[in-house]
Amino acid sequence: MEMKLTEHFTLEEMCRSETARRQGLPNVPQECHVRKLQNLCRQVLEPTRHHFGVPLRVTSGYRCEAVNRMVGGVPNSQHRQGEAADFVPLKPDGPTLREIWEWMRVNVQYDQLILEHVKGKRWIHVSCRLDLTKNRRQAFEINK
């Protein structure tokens, strides 16, 4: 599954799942999902990485139905379609999640852009549709 989607993102990292690994589940996307993952990387992740000059660690990208259910994802999650990723910057002394979220809100294509803070963990969730005209450009925060 070692296929480059863009300069800095691979199919393998966009499908990596600790839940799938622990449960022995294949988390393998179909070709239609791969096209959407590549679009997400091109439109959103790559421009963000390039702007800030720091690597981004994708903590959740594509999820098959079983993995999505196990992690408590909603049935119609864009992760299941290959249209969403959760990520954090890999450089602790680099930009904050809020700085990244604020920049993305103005400068990249997205359907949803969510700054999430749940149970002491923080990350950015972003989705992007293949048909860019259908992106809703919803940006908000979730604190639980």
PDB file of C-alpha atoms in Angstrom:
ATOM      1  CA  MET A   1       0.000   0.000   0.000  1.00  0.00           C
ATOM      2  CA  GLU A   2       3.084   2.319  -0.196  1.00  0.00           C
ATOM      3  CA  MET A   3       1.738   4.752  -2.771  1.00  0.00           C
ATOM      4  CA  LYS A   4       2.458   8.482  -2.783  1.00  0.00           C
ATOM      5  CA  LEU A   5      -0.684  10.580  -2.956  1.00  0.00           C
ATOM      6  CA  THR A   6       1.252  13.864  -2.922  1.00  0.00           C
ATOM      7  CA  GLU A   7       4.825  14.905  -2.201  1.00  0.00           C
ATOM      8  CA  HIS A   8       4.530  14.404   1.568  1.00  0.00           C
ATOM      9  CA  PHE A   9       1.568  12.043   2.038  1.00  0.00           C
ATOM     10  CA  THR A  10       1.234   8.340   1.301  1.00  0.00           C
ATOM     11  CA  LEU A  11      -1.778   6.079   0.997  1.00  0.00           C
ATOM     12  CA  GLU A  12      -0.352   3.976   3.828  1.00  0.00           C
ATOM     13  CA  GLU A  13      -0.386   6.848   6.333  1.00  0.00           C
ATOM     14  CA  MET A  14      -3.860   7.955   5.214  1.00  0.00           C
ATOM     15  CA  CYS A  15      -5.157   4.427   6.017  1.00  0.00           C
ATOM     16  CA  ARG A  16      -3.101   3.655   9.132  1.00  0.00           C
ATOM     17  CA  SER A  17      -5.287   2.600  12.048  1.00  0.00           C
ATOM     18  CA  GLU A  18      -4.167   1.268  15.413  1.00  0.00           C
ATOM     19  CA  THR A  19      -7.691  -0.069  15.945  1.00  0.00           C
ATOM     20  CA  ALA A  20      -7.540  -2.008  12.660  1.00  0.00           C
ATOM     21  CA  ARG A  21      -4.072  -3.348  13.512  1.00  0.00           C
ATOM     22  CA  ARG A  22      -5.093  -4.459  17.014  1.00  0.00           C
ATOM     23  CA  GLN A  23      -8.286  -6.112  15.756  1.00  0.00           C
ATOM     24  CA  GLY A  24      -6.664  -7.656  12.665  1.00  0.00           C
ATOM     25  CA  LEU A  25      -9.025  -5.754  10.344  1.00  0.00           C
ATOM     26  CA  PRO A  26      -8.081  -4.809   6.803  1.00  0.00           C
ATOM     27  CA  ASN A  27      -8.532  -1.054   6.402  1.00  0.00           C
ATOM     28  CA  VAL A  28      -8.100  -1.026   2.639  1.00  0.00           C
ATOM     29  CA  PRO A  29      -9.799   1.643   0.523  1.00  0.00           C
ATOM     30  CA  GLN A  30     -11.342   1.095  -2.882  1.00  0.00           C
ATOM     31  CA  GLU A  31     -10.105   3.075  -5.891  1.00  0.00           C
ATOM     32  CA  CYS A  32     -12.890   5.670  -5.468  1.00  0.00           C
ATOM     33  CA  HIS A  33     -11.661   6.299  -1.899  1.00  0.00           C
ATOM     34  CA  VAL A  34      -8.052   6.623  -3.058  1.00  0.00           C
ATOM     35  CA  ARG A  35      -9.034   9.406  -5.492  1.00  0.00           C
ATOM     36  CA  LYS A  36     -10.785  11.244  -2.663  1.00  0.00           C
ATOM     37  CA  LEU A  37      -7.824  10.790  -0.317  1.00  0.00           C
ATOM     38  CA  GLN A  38      -5.516  12.186  -2.987  1.00  0.00           C
ATOM     39  CA  ASN A  39      -7.851  15.168  -3.424  1.00  0.00           C
ATOM     40  CA  LEU A  40      -7.823  15.765   0.348  1.00  0.00           C
ATOM     41  CA  CYS A  41      -4.027  15.691   0.378  1.00  0.00           C
ATOM     42  CA  ARG A  42      -3.706  17.970  -2.664  1.00  0.00           C
ATOM     43  CA  GLN A  43      -6.321  20.521  -1.656  1.00  0.00           C
ATOM     44  CA  VAL A  44      -5.793  20.637   2.102  1.00  0.00           C
ATOM     45  CA  LEU A  45      -2.952  18.750   3.764  1.00  0.00           C
ATOM     46  CA  GLU A  46      -0.129  19.490   1.322  1.00  0.00           C
ATOM     47  CA  PRO A  47      -0.794  23.270   1.155  1.00  0.00           C
ATOM     48  CA  THR A  48      -1.001  23.386   4.969  1.00  0.00           C
ATOM     49  CA  ARG A  49       2.247  21.465   5.401  1.00  0.00           C
ATOM     50  CA  HIS A  50       3.951  23.644   2.796  1.00  0.00           C
ATOM     51  CA  HIS A  51       2.763  26.906   4.386  1.00  0.00           C
ATOM     52  CA  PHE A  52       3.884  26.034   7.912  1.00  0.00           C
ATOM     53  CA  GLY A  53       6.938  23.996   6.911  1.00  0.00           C
ATOM     54  CA  VAL A  54       6.208  21.308   9.499  1.00  0.00           C
ATOM     55  CA  PRO A  55       5.218  17.672   9.033  1.00  0.00           C
ATOM     56  CA  LEU A  56       1.629  16.777   9.865  1.00  0.00           C
ATOM     57  CA  ARG A  57       0.822  13.467  11.550  1.00  0.00           C
ATOM     58  CA  VAL A  58      -2.430  12.004  10.300  1.00  0.00           C
ATOM     59  CA  THR A  59      -4.019  10.263  13.277  1.00  0.00           C
ATOM     60  CA  SER A  60      -7.131   9.126  11.401  1.00  0.00           C
ATOM     61  CA  GLY A  61      -7.755   9.127   7.665  1.00  0.00           C
ATOM     62  CA  TYR A  62      -9.694   6.523   5.716  1.00  0.00           C
ATOM     63  CA  ARG A  63     -11.788   4.129   7.827  1.00  0.00           C
ATOM     64  CA  CYS A  64     -13.553   1.038   6.573  1.00  0.00           C
ATOM     65  CA  GLU A  65     -17.016   0.440   8.018  1.00  0.00           C
ATOM     66  CA  ALA A  66     -15.811  -1.913  10.763  1.00  0.00           C
ATOM     67  CA  VAL A  67     -13.024   0.401  11.927  1.00  0.00           C
ATOM     68  CA  ASN A  68     -15.338   3.404  11.851  1.00  0.00           C
ATOM     69  CA  ARG A  69     -17.857   1.554  14.025  1.00  0.00           C
ATOM     70  CA  MET A  70     -15.142   0.463  16.502  1.00  0.00           C
ATOM     71  CA  VAL A  71     -13.834   4.003  16.987  1.00  0.00           C
ATOM     72  CA  GLY A  72     -17.354   5.356  17.505  1.00  0.00           C
ATOM     73  CA  GLY A  73     -17.576   7.221  14.195  1.00  0.00           C
ATOM     74  CA  VAL A  74     -20.979   8.219  12.837  1.00  0.00           C
ATOM     75  CA  PRO A  75     -22.248   5.899  10.075  1.00  0.00           C
ATOM     76  CA  ASN A  76     -22.045   8.611   7.404  1.00  0.00           C
ATOM     77  CA  SER A  77     -18.566   9.784   8.468  1.00  0.00           C
ATOM     78  CA  GLN A  78     -16.539  11.366   5.691  1.00  0.00           C
ATOM     79  CA  HIS A  79     -13.628   9.234   6.952  1.00  0.00           C
ATOM     80  CA  ARG A  80     -15.494   6.260   5.422  1.00  0.00           C
ATOM     81  CA  GLN A  81     -15.543   7.994   2.038  1.00  0.00           C
ATOM     82  CA  GLY A  82     -11.850   8.949   2.067  1.00  0.00           C
ATOM     83  CA  GLU A  83     -12.811  12.613   2.365  1.00  0.00           C
ATOM     84  CA  ALA A  84     -11.586  13.339   5.921  1.00  0.00           C
ATOM     85  CA  ALA A  85      -8.495  13.277   8.091  1.00  0.00           C
ATOM     86  CA  ASP A  86      -7.634  14.142  11.669  1.00  0.00           C
ATOM     87  CA  PHE A  87      -4.112  15.448  12.222  1.00  0.00           C
ATOM     88  CA  VAL A  88      -1.653  17.203  14.518  1.00  0.00           C
ATOM     89  CA  PRO A  89       1.605  18.981  13.694  1.00  0.00           C
ATOM     90  CA  LEU A  90       4.706  16.905  14.475  1.00  0.00           C
ATOM     91  CA  LYS A  91       6.824  19.817  15.666  1.00  0.00           C
ATOM     92  CA  PRO A  92       6.050  20.737  19.296  1.00  0.00           C
ATOM     93  CA  ASP A  93       7.770  24.132  18.999  1.00  0.00           C
ATOM     94  CA  GLY A  94       6.013  24.897  15.699  1.00  0.00           C
ATOM     95  CA  PRO A  95       2.631  26.477  15.054  1.00  0.00           C
ATOM     96  CA  THR A  96      -0.228  25.805  17.441  1.00  0.00           C
ATOM     97  CA  LEU A  97      -3.323  23.916  16.347  1.00  0.00           C
ATOM     98  CA  ARG A  98      -5.277  27.173  16.606  1.00  0.00           C
ATOM     99  CA  GLU A  99      -2.814  28.972  14.301  1.00  0.00           C
ATOM    100  CA  ILE A 100      -3.061  26.147  11.766  1.00  0.00           C
ATOM    101  CA  TRP A 101      -6.875  26.049  12.019  1.00  0.00           C
ATOM    102  CA  GLU A 102      -7.132  29.842  11.579  1.00  0.00           C
ATOM    103  CA  TRP A 103      -4.883  29.781   8.503  1.00  0.00           C
ATOM    104  CA  MET A 104      -6.732  26.833   6.954  1.00  0.00           C
ATOM    105  CA  ARG A 105     -10.100  28.501   7.541  1.00  0.00           C
ATOM    106  CA  VAL A 106      -9.124  31.236   5.063  1.00  0.00           C
ATOM    107  CA  ASN A 107      -6.620  29.572   2.729  1.00  0.00           C
ATOM    108  CA  VAL A 108      -7.648  26.023   1.767  1.00  0.00           C
ATOM    109  CA  GLN A 109     -10.630  24.193   0.316  1.00  0.00           C
ATOM    110  CA  TYR A 110     -12.666  22.273   2.895  1.00  0.00           C
ATOM    111  CA  ASP A 111     -16.097  20.922   3.623  1.00  0.00           C
ATOM    112  CA  GLN A 112     -15.667  20.868   7.397  1.00  0.00           C
ATOM    113  CA  LEU A 113     -12.795  22.215   9.473  1.00  0.00           C
ATOM    114  CA  ILE A 114     -13.060  21.392  13.161  1.00  0.00           C
ATOM    115  CA  LEU A 115     -10.657  22.256  15.956  1.00  0.00           C
ATOM    116  CA  GLU A 116     -11.352  19.420  18.397  1.00  0.00           C
ATOM    117  CA  HIS A 117     -10.499  19.141  22.087  1.00  0.00           C
ATOM    118  CA  VAL A 118     -11.865  15.904  23.527  1.00  0.00           C
ATOM    119  CA  LYS A 119     -10.833  14.177  26.771  1.00  0.00           C
ATOM    120  CA  GLY A 120      -7.585  16.125  27.024  1.00  0.00           C
ATOM    121  CA  LYS A 121      -6.547  15.484  23.410  1.00  0.00           C
ATOM    122  CA  ARG A 122      -6.492  18.101  20.652  1.00  0.00           C
ATOM    123  CA  TRP A 123      -6.476  17.739  16.878  1.00  0.00           C
ATOM    124  CA  ILE A 124      -7.836  19.206  13.669  1.00  0.00           C
ATOM    125  CA  HIS A 125     -10.475  17.349  11.675  1.00  0.00           C
ATOM    126  CA  VAL A 126     -10.761  18.412   8.051  1.00  0.00           C
ATOM    127  CA  SER A 127     -12.791  17.103   5.145  1.00  0.00           C
ATOM    128  CA  CYS A 128     -12.883  18.010   1.466  1.00  0.00           C
ATOM    129  CA  ARG A 129     -15.212  16.764  -1.230  1.00  0.00           C
ATOM    130  CA  LEU A 130     -13.993  15.689  -4.655  1.00  0.00           C
ATOM    131  CA  ASP A 131     -16.481  18.117  -6.184  1.00  0.00           C
ATOM    132  CA  LEU A 132     -15.126  21.310  -4.631  1.00  0.00           C
ATOM    133  CA  THR A 133     -18.350  23.192  -5.409  1.00  0.00           C
ATOM    134  CA  LYS A 134     -20.134  20.982  -2.827  1.00  0.00           C
ATOM    135  CA  ASN A 135     -17.846  21.989   0.048  1.00  0.00           C
ATOM    136  CA  ARG A 136     -19.946  23.676   2.758  1.00  0.00           C
ATOM    137  CA  ARG A 137     -17.005  25.552   4.343  1.00  0.00           C
ATOM    138  CA  GLN A 138     -18.172  24.841   7.874  1.00  0.00           C
ATOM    139  CA  ALA A 139     -15.548  25.833  10.444  1.00  0.00           C
ATOM    140  CA  PHE A 140     -16.108  25.395  14.162  1.00  0.00           C
ATOM    141  CA  GLU A 141     -14.677  24.081  17.440  1.00  0.00           C
ATOM    142  CA  ILE A 142     -15.680  21.148  19.620  1.00  0.00           C
ATOM    143  CA  ASN A 143     -14.699  21.083  23.299  1.00  0.00           C
ATOM    144  CA  LYS A 144     -15.709  18.061  25.362  1.00  0.00           C
TER     145      LYS A 144
END
